[in-house]
PDB file of C-alpha atoms in Angstrom:
ATOM      1  CA  MET A   1     104.849  84.331  98.295  1.00 96.00           C
ATOM      2  CA  LYS A   2     103.481  80.791  98.511  1.00 96.00           C
ATOM      3  CA  ASP A   3     102.804  81.108 102.263  1.00 97.00           C
ATOM      4  CA  LYS A   4     101.211  84.505 101.781  1.00 98.00           C
ATOM      5  CA  PHE A   5      98.923  83.309  98.987  1.00 98.00           C
ATOM      6  CA  TYR A   6      97.957  80.118 100.826  1.00 98.00           C
ATOM      7  CA  GLN A   7      96.970  82.160 103.856  1.00 98.00           C
ATOM      8  CA  TYR A   8      94.878  84.386 101.570  1.00 98.00           C
ATOM      9  CA  ILE A   9      92.930  81.489  99.999  1.00 98.00           C
ATOM     10  CA  GLN A  10      92.217  79.984 103.425  1.00 98.00           C
ATOM     11  CA  GLN A  11      90.575  83.259 104.459  1.00 98.00           C
ATOM     12  CA  LEU A  12      88.797  83.597 101.114  1.00 98.00           C
ATOM     13  CA  GLN A  13      87.343  80.100 101.459  1.00 98.00           C
ATOM     14  CA  ASP A  14      85.866  81.103 104.836  1.00 98.00           C
ATOM     15  CA  THR A  15      84.404  84.332 103.434  1.00 98.00           C
ATOM     16  CA  ILE A  16      82.820  82.699 100.384  1.00 98.00           C
ATOM     17  CA  THR A  17      81.366  79.660 102.169  1.00 98.00           C
ATOM     18  CA  SER A  18      79.849  81.866 104.893  1.00 98.00           C
ATOM     19  CA  LYS A  19      78.124  84.078 102.313  1.00 98.00           C
ATOM     20  CA  LEU A  20      76.846  81.119 100.268  1.00 98.00           C
ATOM     21  CA  GLU A  21      75.370  79.520 103.403  1.00 98.00           C
ATOM     22  CA  GLU A  22      73.649  82.808 104.139  1.00 98.00           C
ATOM     23  CA  LEU A  23      72.231  82.958 100.596  1.00 98.00           C
ATOM     24  CA  ASP A  24      70.987  79.372 100.815  1.00 98.00           C
ATOM     25  CA  GLY A  25      69.392  79.746 104.207  1.00 97.00           C
ATOM     26  CA  THR A  26      69.215  76.035 105.106  1.00 98.00           C
ATOM     27  CA  ALA A  27      72.202  73.972 103.905  1.00 98.00           C
ATOM     28  CA  LYS A  28      75.690  74.087 105.420  1.00 98.00           C
ATOM     29  CA  PHE A  29      79.029  73.146 103.898  1.00 98.00           C
ATOM     30  CA  GLN A  30      80.498  69.849 105.058  1.00 97.00           C
ATOM     31  CA  GLN A  31      84.270  69.894 105.419  1.00 97.00           C
ATOM     32  CA  ASP A  32      86.869  67.240 104.618  1.00 93.00           C
ATOM     33  CA  PHE A  33      90.628  67.376 105.027  1.00 95.00           C
ATOM     34  CA  TRP A  34      92.674  65.175 102.710  1.00 91.00           C
ATOM     35  CA  GLU A  35      96.346  64.372 102.293  1.00 92.00           C
ATOM     36  CA  ARG A  36      98.319  63.608  99.150  1.00 89.00           C
ATOM     37  CA  GLU A  37     100.785  60.762  99.481  1.00 88.00           C
ATOM     38  CA  GLU A  38     103.529  62.581  97.529  1.00 88.00           C
ATOM     39  CA  GLY A  39     103.147  65.796  99.530  1.00 92.00           C
ATOM     40  CA  GLY A  40     100.487  68.286 100.541  1.00 94.00           C
ATOM     41  CA  GLY A  41      96.712  68.033 100.709  1.00 93.00           C
ATOM     42  CA  GLY A  42      93.665  70.207 100.966  1.00 94.00           C
ATOM     43  CA  ARG A  43      90.449  71.326 102.624  1.00 96.00           C
ATOM     44  CA  THR A  44      87.294  70.485 100.680  1.00 95.00           C
ATOM     45  CA  ARG A  45      83.948  72.089 101.500  1.00 96.00           C
ATOM     46  CA  VAL A  46      80.799  70.826  99.781  1.00 96.00           C
ATOM     47  CA  ILE A  47      77.195  72.020 100.047  1.00 97.00           C
ATOM     48  CA  GLU A  48      74.338  69.779  98.849  1.00 96.00           C
ATOM     49  CA  ASN A  49      70.537  69.698  98.646  1.00 97.00           C
ATOM     50  CA  GLY A  50      70.028  73.227  99.908  1.00 98.00           C
ATOM     51  CA  SER A  51      67.102  75.575  99.330  1.00 98.00           C
ATOM     52  CA  VAL A  52      69.108  77.464  96.685  1.00 98.00           C
ATOM     53  CA  PHE A  53      72.219  75.380  95.949  1.00 98.00           C
ATOM     54  CA  GLU A  54      71.752  71.828  94.728  1.00 98.00           C
ATOM     55  CA  LYS A  55      75.471  71.105  94.847  1.00 97.00           C
ATOM     56  CA  GLY A  56      78.591  73.166  95.183  1.00 96.00           C
ATOM     57  CA  GLY A  57      82.172  72.946  96.288  1.00 96.00           C
ATOM     58  CA  VAL A  58      84.654  75.550  97.500  1.00 97.00           C
ATOM     59  CA  ASN A  59      88.012  73.788  97.790  1.00 96.00           C
ATOM     60  CA  ILE A  60      91.544  74.788  98.645  1.00 97.00           C
ATOM     61  CA  SER A  61      94.606  72.649  98.083  1.00 94.00           C
ATOM     62  CA  LYS A  62      98.348  72.847  98.507  1.00 95.00           C
ATOM     63  CA  VAL A  63     100.393  70.121  96.795  1.00 93.00           C
ATOM     64  CA  HIS A  64     104.136  69.688  96.288  1.00 93.00           C
ATOM     65  CA  GLY A  65     106.846  67.194  95.421  1.00 90.00           C
ATOM     66  CA  PRO A  66     108.479  65.856  92.250  1.00 87.00           C
ATOM     67  CA  LEU A  67     106.605  66.961  89.127  1.00 84.00           C
ATOM     68  CA  PRO A  68     105.051  63.825  87.571  1.00 77.00           C
ATOM     69  CA  LYS A  69     106.446  62.692  84.196  1.00 79.00           C
ATOM     70  CA  SER A  70     103.228  63.504  82.339  1.00 73.00           C
ATOM     71  CA  MET A  71     103.298  67.075  83.650  1.00 78.00           C
ATOM     72  CA  GLN A  72     107.027  67.435  82.867  1.00 79.00           C
ATOM     73  CA  ASN A  73     106.131  66.762  79.229  1.00 77.00           C
ATOM     74  CA  TYR A  74     103.227  69.210  79.421  1.00 76.00           C
ATOM     75  CA  PHE A  75     105.389  72.042  80.787  1.00 80.00           C
ATOM     76  CA  GLY A  76     108.408  71.081  78.652  1.00 77.00           C
ATOM     77  CA  VAL A  77     110.746  70.653  81.627  1.00 82.00           C
ATOM     78  CA  GLU A  78     113.082  67.967  82.949  1.00 79.00           C
ATOM     79  CA  ASP A  79     113.198  66.458  86.433  1.00 78.00           C
ATOM     80  CA  VAL A  80     111.933  69.280  88.699  1.00 84.00           C
ATOM     81  CA  ASP A  81     109.977  69.729  91.915  1.00 90.00           C
ATOM     82  CA  PHE A  82     106.866  71.826  92.178  1.00 92.00           C
ATOM     83  CA  PHE A  83     104.500  73.573  94.566  1.00 95.00           C
ATOM     84  CA  ALA A  84     100.922  74.511  93.669  1.00 94.00           C
ATOM     85  CA  CYS A  85      98.127  75.982  95.738  1.00 97.00           C
ATOM     86  CA  GLY A  86      94.769  77.410  94.869  1.00 97.00           C
ATOM     87  CA  LEU A  87      91.089  77.818  95.558  1.00 97.00           C
ATOM     88  CA  SER A  88      88.628  76.279  93.134  1.00 95.00           C
ATOM     89  CA  LEU A  89      84.856  76.586  93.319  1.00 97.00           C
ATOM     90  CA  VAL A  90      81.816  75.483  91.323  1.00 96.00           C
ATOM     91  CA  ILE A  91      78.267  76.232  92.439  1.00 98.00           C
ATOM     92  CA  HIS A  92      75.236  74.540  90.827  1.00 97.00           C
ATOM     93  CA  PRO A  93      71.966  76.184  91.934  1.00 98.00           C
ATOM     94  CA  LYS A  94      68.698  74.258  92.036  1.00 98.00           C
ATOM     95  CA  SER A  95      66.717  76.839  90.049  1.00 98.00           C
ATOM     96  CA  PRO A  96      67.357  77.105  86.296  1.00 98.00           C
ATOM     97  CA  MET A  97      66.897  80.862  86.711  1.00 98.00           C
ATOM     98  CA  VAL A  98      70.073  81.103  88.808  1.00 98.00           C
ATOM     99  CA  PRO A  99      73.337  80.624  86.869  1.00 98.00           C
ATOM    100  CA  THR A 100      76.062  78.153  87.696  1.00 98.00           C
ATOM    101  CA  VAL A 101      79.335  79.843  88.570  1.00 98.00           C
ATOM    102  CA  HIS A 102      82.963  78.721  88.546  1.00 97.00           C
ATOM    103  CA  ALA A 103      86.082  80.419  89.859  1.00 98.00           C
ATOM    104  CA  ASN A 104      89.692  79.525  90.484  1.00 96.00           C
ATOM    105  CA  TRP A 105      92.748  81.405  91.762  1.00 98.00           C
ATOM    106  CA  ARG A 106      96.095  79.620  91.905  1.00 97.00           C
ATOM    107  CA  TYR A 107      99.836  79.969  92.360  1.00 97.00           C
ATOM    108  CA  PHE A 108     102.582  77.702  91.047  1.00 96.00           C
ATOM    109  CA  GLU A 109     106.328  77.356  91.686  1.00 95.00           C
ATOM    110  CA  MET A 110     108.965  75.080  90.116  1.00 91.00           C
ATOM    111  CA  TYR A 111     112.369  74.299  91.667  1.00 91.00           C
ATOM    112  CA  ASP A 112     115.684  72.849  90.570  1.00 86.00           C
ATOM    113  CA  LYS A 113     117.260  70.021  92.590  1.00 83.00           C
ATOM    114  CA  GLU A 114     118.963  72.561  94.874  1.00 86.00           C
ATOM    115  CA  GLY A 115     115.545  73.966  95.804  1.00 87.00           C
ATOM    116  CA  ASN A 116     115.943  77.269  93.936  1.00 89.00           C
ATOM    117  CA  ILE A 117     112.813  78.707  92.314  1.00 91.00           C
ATOM    118  CA  VAL A 118     113.260  78.409  88.544  1.00 88.00           C
ATOM    119  CA  ASP A 119     109.725  79.488  87.592  1.00 91.00           C
ATOM    120  CA  GLN A 120     106.646  80.917  89.299  1.00 96.00           C
ATOM    121  CA  TRP A 121     103.294  82.263  88.163  1.00 96.00           C
ATOM    122  CA  PHE A 122      99.705  83.066  89.081  1.00 98.00           C
ATOM    123  CA  GLY A 123      96.570  82.040  87.224  1.00 97.00           C
ATOM    124  CA  GLY A 124      92.841  82.026  87.651  1.00 97.00           C
ATOM    125  CA  GLY A 125      89.561  83.619  86.733  1.00 97.00           C
ATOM    126  CA  GLN A 126      85.799  83.469  87.214  1.00 98.00           C
ATOM    127  CA  ASP A 127      82.993  82.758  84.777  1.00 98.00           C
ATOM    128  CA  LEU A 128      79.204  82.539  84.663  1.00 98.00           C
ATOM    129  CA  THR A 129      77.038  79.817  83.085  1.00 98.00           C
ATOM    130  CA  PRO A 130      73.347  80.771  82.886  1.00 98.00           C
ATOM    131  CA  TYR A 131      70.549  78.472  81.731  1.00 98.00           C
ATOM    132  CA  TYR A 132      68.204  81.367  81.004  1.00 98.00           C
ATOM    133  CA  LEU A 133      69.824  84.555  79.833  1.00 98.00           C
ATOM    134  CA  PHE A 134      69.132  87.766  81.741  1.00 98.00           C
ATOM    135  CA  ASP A 135      71.274  90.318  79.952  1.00 98.00           C
ATOM    136  CA  GLU A 136      71.557  92.549  83.028  1.00 98.00           C
ATOM    137  CA  ASP A 137      73.051  89.640  85.037  1.00 98.00           C
ATOM    138  CA  ALA A 138      75.774  89.035  82.456  1.00 98.00           C
ATOM    139  CA  THR A 139      76.428  92.784  82.306  1.00 98.00           C
ATOM    140  CA  HIS A 140      76.680  93.005  86.098  1.00 98.00           C
ATOM    141  CA  PHE A 141      79.077  90.044  86.330  1.00 98.00           C
ATOM    142  CA  HIS A 142      81.351  91.471  83.627  1.00 98.00           C
ATOM    143  CA  ALA A 143      81.199  94.995  85.071  1.00 98.00           C
ATOM    144  CA  VAL A 144      82.543  93.701  88.409  1.00 98.00           C
ATOM    145  CA  CYS A 145      85.283  91.762  86.579  1.00 98.00           C
ATOM    146  CA  LYS A 146      86.226  94.865  84.593  1.00 98.00           C
ATOM    147  CA  LYS A 147      86.357  97.050  87.703  1.00 98.00           C
ATOM    148  CA  ALA A 148      88.727  94.585  89.424  1.00 98.00           C
ATOM    149  CA  CYS A 149      90.981  94.568  86.358  1.00 98.00           C
ATOM    150  CA  ASP A 150      90.897  98.334  85.781  1.00 98.00           C
ATOM    151  CA  THR A 151      92.188  98.960  89.311  1.00 97.00           C
ATOM    152  CA  HIS A 152      95.489  97.416  88.185  1.00 97.00           C
ATOM    153  CA  ASN A 153      95.664  97.855  84.421  1.00 97.00           C
ATOM    154  CA  PRO A 154      92.928  98.997  81.993  1.00 97.00           C
ATOM    155  CA  ALA A 155      94.430  96.659  79.360  1.00 97.00           C
ATOM    156  CA  PHE A 156      93.688  93.558  81.466  1.00 98.00           C
ATOM    157  CA  TYR A 157      89.909  93.235  81.094  1.00 98.00           C
ATOM    158  CA  PRO A 158      89.631  93.027  77.279  1.00 98.00           C
ATOM    159  CA  VAL A 159      92.558  90.581  77.119  1.00 98.00           C
ATOM    160  CA  TYR A 160      91.377  88.289  79.935  1.00 98.00           C
ATOM    161  CA  LYS A 161      87.743  88.459  78.826  1.00 98.00           C
ATOM    162  CA  LYS A 162      88.812  87.259  75.366  1.00 98.00           C
ATOM    163  CA  LYS A 163      90.991  84.519  76.864  1.00 98.00           C
ATOM    164  CA  CYS A 164      87.989  83.373  78.913  1.00 98.00           C
ATOM    165  CA  ASP A 165      85.778  83.180  75.809  1.00 97.00           C
ATOM    166  CA  GLU A 166      88.482  81.188  74.038  1.00 97.00           C
ATOM    167  CA  TYR A 167      89.243  78.849  76.948  1.00 96.00           C
ATOM    168  CA  PHE A 168      85.688  77.919  77.990  1.00 96.00           C
ATOM    169  CA  TRP A 169      84.809  76.914  74.437  1.00 97.00           C
ATOM    170  CA  ASN A 170      83.289  73.501  73.782  1.00 96.00           C
ATOM    171  CA  ALA A 171      84.991  73.034  70.411  1.00 95.00           C
ATOM    172  CA  HIS A 172      83.151  69.779  69.707  1.00 95.00           C
ATOM    173  CA  ARG A 173      79.824  71.661  70.123  1.00 95.00           C
ATOM    174  CA  ASN A 174      81.015  74.941  68.603  1.00 96.00           C
ATOM    175  CA  GLU A 175      79.649  76.947  71.517  1.00 97.00           C
ATOM    176  CA  ALA A 176      80.832  78.617  74.710  1.00 97.00           C
ATOM    177  CA  ARG A 177      80.247  76.943  78.072  1.00 96.00           C
ATOM    178  CA  GLY A 178      78.655  80.130  79.384  1.00 97.00           C
ATOM    179  CA  VAL A 179      78.807  83.922  79.093  1.00 98.00           C
ATOM    180  CA  GLY A 180      82.413  84.096  80.260  1.00 98.00           C
ATOM    181  CA  GLY A 181      84.188  86.429  82.626  1.00 98.00           C
ATOM    182  CA  LEU A 182      87.957  86.388  83.160  1.00 98.00           C
ATOM    183  CA  PHE A 183      90.676  83.831  82.500  1.00 98.00           C
ATOM    184  CA  PHE A 184      94.400  84.437  83.016  1.00 98.00           C
ATOM    185  CA  ASP A 185      97.368  82.112  83.344  1.00 95.00           C
ATOM    186  CA  TYR A 186     101.182  82.156  83.483  1.00 95.00           C
ATOM    187  CA  CYS A 187     101.178  85.627  85.083  1.00 97.00           C
ATOM    188  CA  LYS A 188     104.941  85.948  85.624  1.00 97.00           C
ATOM    189  CA  ALA A 189     107.250  88.734  86.759  1.00 96.00           C
ATOM    190  CA  THR A 190     108.423  91.169  84.075  1.00 96.00           C
ATOM    191  CA  LYS A 191     110.292  94.479  84.149  1.00 95.00           C
ATOM    192  CA  GLU A 192     106.951  96.266  84.509  1.00 93.00           C
ATOM    193  CA  THR A 193     105.080  93.818  86.768  1.00 96.00           C
ATOM    194  CA  SER A 194     106.489  92.138  89.891  1.00 97.00           C
ATOM    195  CA  MET A 195     105.106  88.978  91.516  1.00 98.00           C
ATOM    196  CA  GLU A 196     103.813  91.272  94.259  1.00 98.00           C
ATOM    197  CA  ASP A 197     101.855  93.197  91.601  1.00 98.00           C
ATOM    198  CA  TRP A 198     100.383  89.931  90.310  1.00 98.00           C
ATOM    199  CA  TYR A 199      99.489  88.900  93.859  1.00 98.00           C
ATOM    200  CA  ASN A 200      97.618  92.190  94.311  1.00 98.00           C
ATOM    201  CA  PHE A 201      95.769  91.702  91.032  1.00 98.00           C
ATOM    202  CA  VAL A 202      94.757  88.078  91.639  1.00 98.00           C
ATOM    203  CA  THR A 203      93.560  88.803  95.178  1.00 98.00           C
ATOM    204  CA  GLU A 204      91.585  91.799  93.865  1.00 98.00           C
ATOM    205  CA  VAL A 205      89.764  89.457  91.473  1.00 98.00           C
ATOM    206  CA  GLY A 206      89.255  86.894  94.261  1.00 98.00           C
ATOM    207  CA  ASN A 207      87.797  89.563  96.517  1.00 98.00           C
ATOM    208  CA  SER A 208      85.420  90.668  93.738  1.00 98.00           C
ATOM    209  CA  PHE A 209      83.817  87.235  93.321  1.00 98.00           C
ATOM    210  CA  LEU A 210      80.967  87.627  95.799  1.00 98.00           C
ATOM    211  CA  ASP A 211      80.192  91.127  94.472  1.00 98.00           C
ATOM    212  CA  ALA A 212      79.881  89.594  91.001  1.00 98.00           C
ATOM    213  CA  TYR A 213      77.741  86.574  91.913  1.00 98.00           C
ATOM    214  CA  ALA A 214      75.753  87.111  95.135  1.00 98.00           C
ATOM    215  CA  PRO A 215      73.447  89.894  93.821  1.00 98.00           C
ATOM    216  CA  ILE A 216      72.449  87.680  90.863  1.00 98.00           C
ATOM    217  CA  VAL A 217      71.522  84.817  93.218  1.00 98.00           C
ATOM    218  CA  GLU A 218      69.490  87.203  95.414  1.00 98.00           C
ATOM    219  CA  LYS A 219      67.612  88.560  92.399  1.00 98.00           C
ATOM    220  CA  ARG A 220      66.790  85.211  90.723  1.00 98.00           C
ATOM    221  CA  LYS A 221      66.464  82.585  93.467  1.00 98.00           C
ATOM    222  CA  GLY A 222      62.766  83.260  94.110  1.00 97.00           C
ATOM    223  CA  LEU A 223      61.613  83.182  90.473  1.00 98.00           C
ATOM    224  CA  PRO A 224      59.113  80.438  89.543  1.00 98.00           C
ATOM    225  CA  TYR A 225      60.107  77.797  86.984  1.00 98.00           C
ATOM    226  CA  SER A 226      58.523  74.811  85.239  1.00 98.00           C
ATOM    227  CA  GLN A 227      59.594  71.181  84.856  1.00 98.00           C
ATOM    228  CA  GLU A 228      60.392  71.935  81.200  1.00 97.00           C
ATOM    229  CA  GLN A 229      62.774  74.688  82.301  1.00 98.00           C
ATOM    230  CA  ARG A 230      64.367  72.336  84.792  1.00 98.00           C
ATOM    231  CA  ASP A 231      64.838  69.778  81.992  1.00 98.00           C
ATOM    232  CA  TRP A 232      66.588  72.439  79.901  1.00 98.00           C
ATOM    233  CA  GLN A 233      68.891  73.214  82.816  1.00 98.00           C
ATOM    234  CA  GLU A 234      69.861  69.537  83.042  1.00 98.00           C
ATOM    235  CA  ILE A 235      70.495  69.310  79.288  1.00 97.00           C
ATOM    236  CA  ARG A 236      72.763  72.364  79.495  1.00 97.00           C
ATOM    237  CA  ARG A 237      74.516  70.904  82.527  1.00 97.00           C
ATOM    238  CA  GLY A 238      75.485  68.040  80.250  1.00 96.00           C
ATOM    239  CA  ARG A 239      77.520  70.497  78.192  1.00 95.00           C
ATOM    240  CA  TYR A 240      79.171  71.703  81.394  1.00 94.00           C
ATOM    241  CA  VAL A 241      80.215  68.137  82.210  1.00 94.00           C
ATOM    242  CA  GLU A 242      81.514  67.628  78.673  1.00 95.00           C
ATOM    243  CA  PHE A 243      83.769  70.667  78.965  1.00 94.00           C
ATOM    244  CA  ASN A 244      85.169  69.669  82.346  1.00 91.00           C
ATOM    245  CA  LEU A 245      85.963  66.117  81.302  1.00 91.00           C
ATOM    246  CA  VAL A 246      87.152  66.787  77.743  1.00 91.00           C
ATOM    247  CA  HIS A 247      88.881  70.183  77.799  1.00 91.00           C
ATOM    248  CA  ASP A 248      89.562  71.492  81.300  1.00 88.00           C
ATOM    249  CA  LYS A 249      93.260  71.810  82.214  1.00 83.00           C
ATOM    250  CA  GLY A 250      92.555  72.033  85.954  1.00 80.00           C
ATOM    251  CA  THR A 251      90.763  68.681  85.961  1.00 86.00           C
ATOM    252  CA  LEU A 252      93.630  67.174  83.957  1.00 82.00           C
ATOM    253  CA  PHE A 253      96.246  68.629  86.335  1.00 77.00           C
ATOM    254  CA  GLY A 254      94.427  67.214  89.374  1.00 80.00           C
ATOM    255  CA  LEU A 255      94.163  63.758  87.825  1.00 83.00           C
ATOM    256  CA  LYS A 256      97.781  63.723  86.608  1.00 80.00           C
ATOM    257  CA  THR A 257      99.223  64.829  89.960  1.00 76.00           C
ATOM    258  CA  ASN A 258      97.287  62.286  92.022  1.00 76.00           C
ATOM    259  CA  GLY A 259      94.921  64.844  93.523  1.00 75.00           C
ATOM    260  CA  ARG A 260      91.871  63.738  95.486  1.00 81.00           C
ATOM    261  CA  ILE A 261      89.328  62.435  92.974  1.00 87.00           C
ATOM    262  CA  GLU A 262      86.263  63.485  95.026  1.00 84.00           C
ATOM    263  CA  SER A 263      87.559  67.054  95.208  1.00 80.00           C
ATOM    264  CA  ILE A 264      88.488  67.184  91.513  1.00 83.00           C
ATOM    265  CA  LEU A 265      85.095  65.920  90.368  1.00 87.00           C
ATOM    266  CA  MET A 266      82.999  67.956  92.801  1.00 81.00           C
ATOM    267  CA  SER A 267      82.467  70.281  89.819  1.00 84.00           C
ATOM    268  CA  LEU A 268      80.012  67.788  88.304  1.00 90.00           C
ATOM    269  CA  PRO A 269      76.296  68.478  88.896  1.00 93.00           C
ATOM    270  CA  PRO A 270      74.100  65.778  90.495  1.00 91.00           C
ATOM    271  CA  HIS A 271      71.316  65.713  87.857  1.00 95.00           C
ATOM    272  CA  VAL A 272      72.175  65.868  84.156  1.00 96.00           C
ATOM    273  CA  GLN A 273      70.494  64.849  80.885  1.00 97.00           C
ATOM    274  CA  TRP A 274      71.878  63.939  77.506  1.00 96.00           C
ATOM    275  CA  ARG A 275      69.045  63.888  74.984  1.00 95.00           C
ATOM    276  CA  TYR A 276      69.734  62.702  71.475  1.00 96.00           C
ATOM    277  CA  ASP A 277      70.104  65.555  68.962  1.00 93.00           C
ATOM    278  CA  HIS A 278      68.221  68.075  71.108  1.00 94.00           C
ATOM    279  CA  HIS A 279      67.466  71.529  69.707  1.00 94.00           C
ATOM    280  CA  PRO A 280      65.474  74.331  71.364  1.00 96.00           C
ATOM    281  CA  GLU A 281      62.356  75.745  69.719  1.00 96.00           C
ATOM    282  CA  LYS A 282      62.802  78.604  67.270  1.00 96.00           C
ATOM    283  CA  GLY A 283      62.314  81.994  68.906  1.00 96.00           C
ATOM    284  CA  SER A 284      62.350  80.548  72.449  1.00 97.00           C
ATOM    285  CA  GLU A 285      64.283  81.792  75.496  1.00 97.00           C
ATOM    286  CA  GLU A 286      66.344  78.620  75.215  1.00 98.00           C
ATOM    287  CA  GLU A 287      67.320  79.464  71.648  1.00 97.00           C
ATOM    288  CA  LYS A 288      68.229  82.996  72.745  1.00 97.00           C
ATOM    289  CA  LEU A 289      70.834  81.511  75.097  1.00 97.00           C
ATOM    290  CA  ILE A 290      72.302  79.264  72.386  1.00 97.00           C
ATOM    291  CA  THR A 291      72.625  82.194  69.975  1.00 96.00           C
ATOM    292  CA  VAL A 292      74.796  84.089  72.468  1.00 97.00           C
ATOM    293  CA  LEU A 293      76.851  80.985  73.330  1.00 97.00           C
ATOM    294  CA  GLN A 294      77.659  80.444  69.655  1.00 97.00           C
ATOM    295  CA  SER A 295      78.866  84.026  69.255  1.00 96.00           C
ATOM    296  CA  PRO A 296      80.230  85.516  72.510  1.00 94.00           C
ATOM    297  CA  LYS A 297      79.389  89.191  72.956  1.00 94.00           C
ATOM    298  CA  ASN A 298      80.866  92.143  74.791  1.00 97.00           C
ATOM    299  CA  TRP A 299      78.777  92.796  77.882  1.00 98.00           C
ATOM    300  CA  VAL A 300      80.369  96.028  79.086  1.00 96.00           C
TER     301      VAL A 300
END
C-alpha cells in the first residue's frame, strides 16, 4: 500500500504542477530534492512571483524510521517505527480576488520491532480561503468535494465537511480560516471498509482537486483590484499564518520529525500584515467575508 500510494502522489504532483504553470502563464516551479537524516526525504516544488501565483508549493515526502519521543506521546504508543508519505500543497495567488487553497493527502504506517504493521491509516482533505467572497466559488468547490465523496459513501461529505470547519478554526480569533472543504484523518480498515477502499476514496479526492480549484482561478484571475483590497488580502493572510503556526498538526508533525524546514514553512505567504485591532467597515464586502467565517455555512 505504501509503495502504491507513493507512486500515486508522485504522479499527482506532476499533474497539479503542470496545470498550475499553465494557469499562471509565466512562472515555473523550481524543484528541490531533500533527504532526512533518520530516513526518507522528499521532492519540493515551489512557484514564486508569477503572473497569477505569488507563492505556492506542491510537495511530496516519504519519511521513515524510529518514531520520535514527542510523537510517541502524541499517538500514545511506545517505542515503534513509522512510515509516512503524502502530498501537501498551498497556493497563494497575487490577486485578492483569487482564493488561497490548501490540500493534503497522506498515508501512515506504524511497526513493531519485528517490522509488522501494527497500525495504518489515510488522512487528508482540501480547503479554500477566499479574501473576497463569491458565493458561487464556494458552492462550486464544495460541490466537487461532495461529488468525490458521494462516489464512495453519501455519508462522507457532511461528516468531513463538518470536520473541516472544526479543524480549520482559529479558536483565538473565533473564526474559520476559510470557507472549508473536506478534512479526514485516521481512516482505518473496518469490517465494512478495507484499506483498498480508503485508497480509492483518498485518490478520488486527490484527483478532484484541480476540478475544484482551477475553474475559480480562471474566472477570477483577470478581475481588477485596488491597493486597499490588496491590503485586506495581506491582513487576512496574517490569520492564515496564525493558524499554521499555532494550530496546524501537519506543521507540528514536520517540525517534530525533523522534516525539512523550508518545505514545512513553504505554506507561509511572502507579504502579510498585522494591523492593530483591525475591523472592516460595516456593510462592506470585507465584513461579508468575516460574517461567514464566524458562522460556517452549508454551501451545497
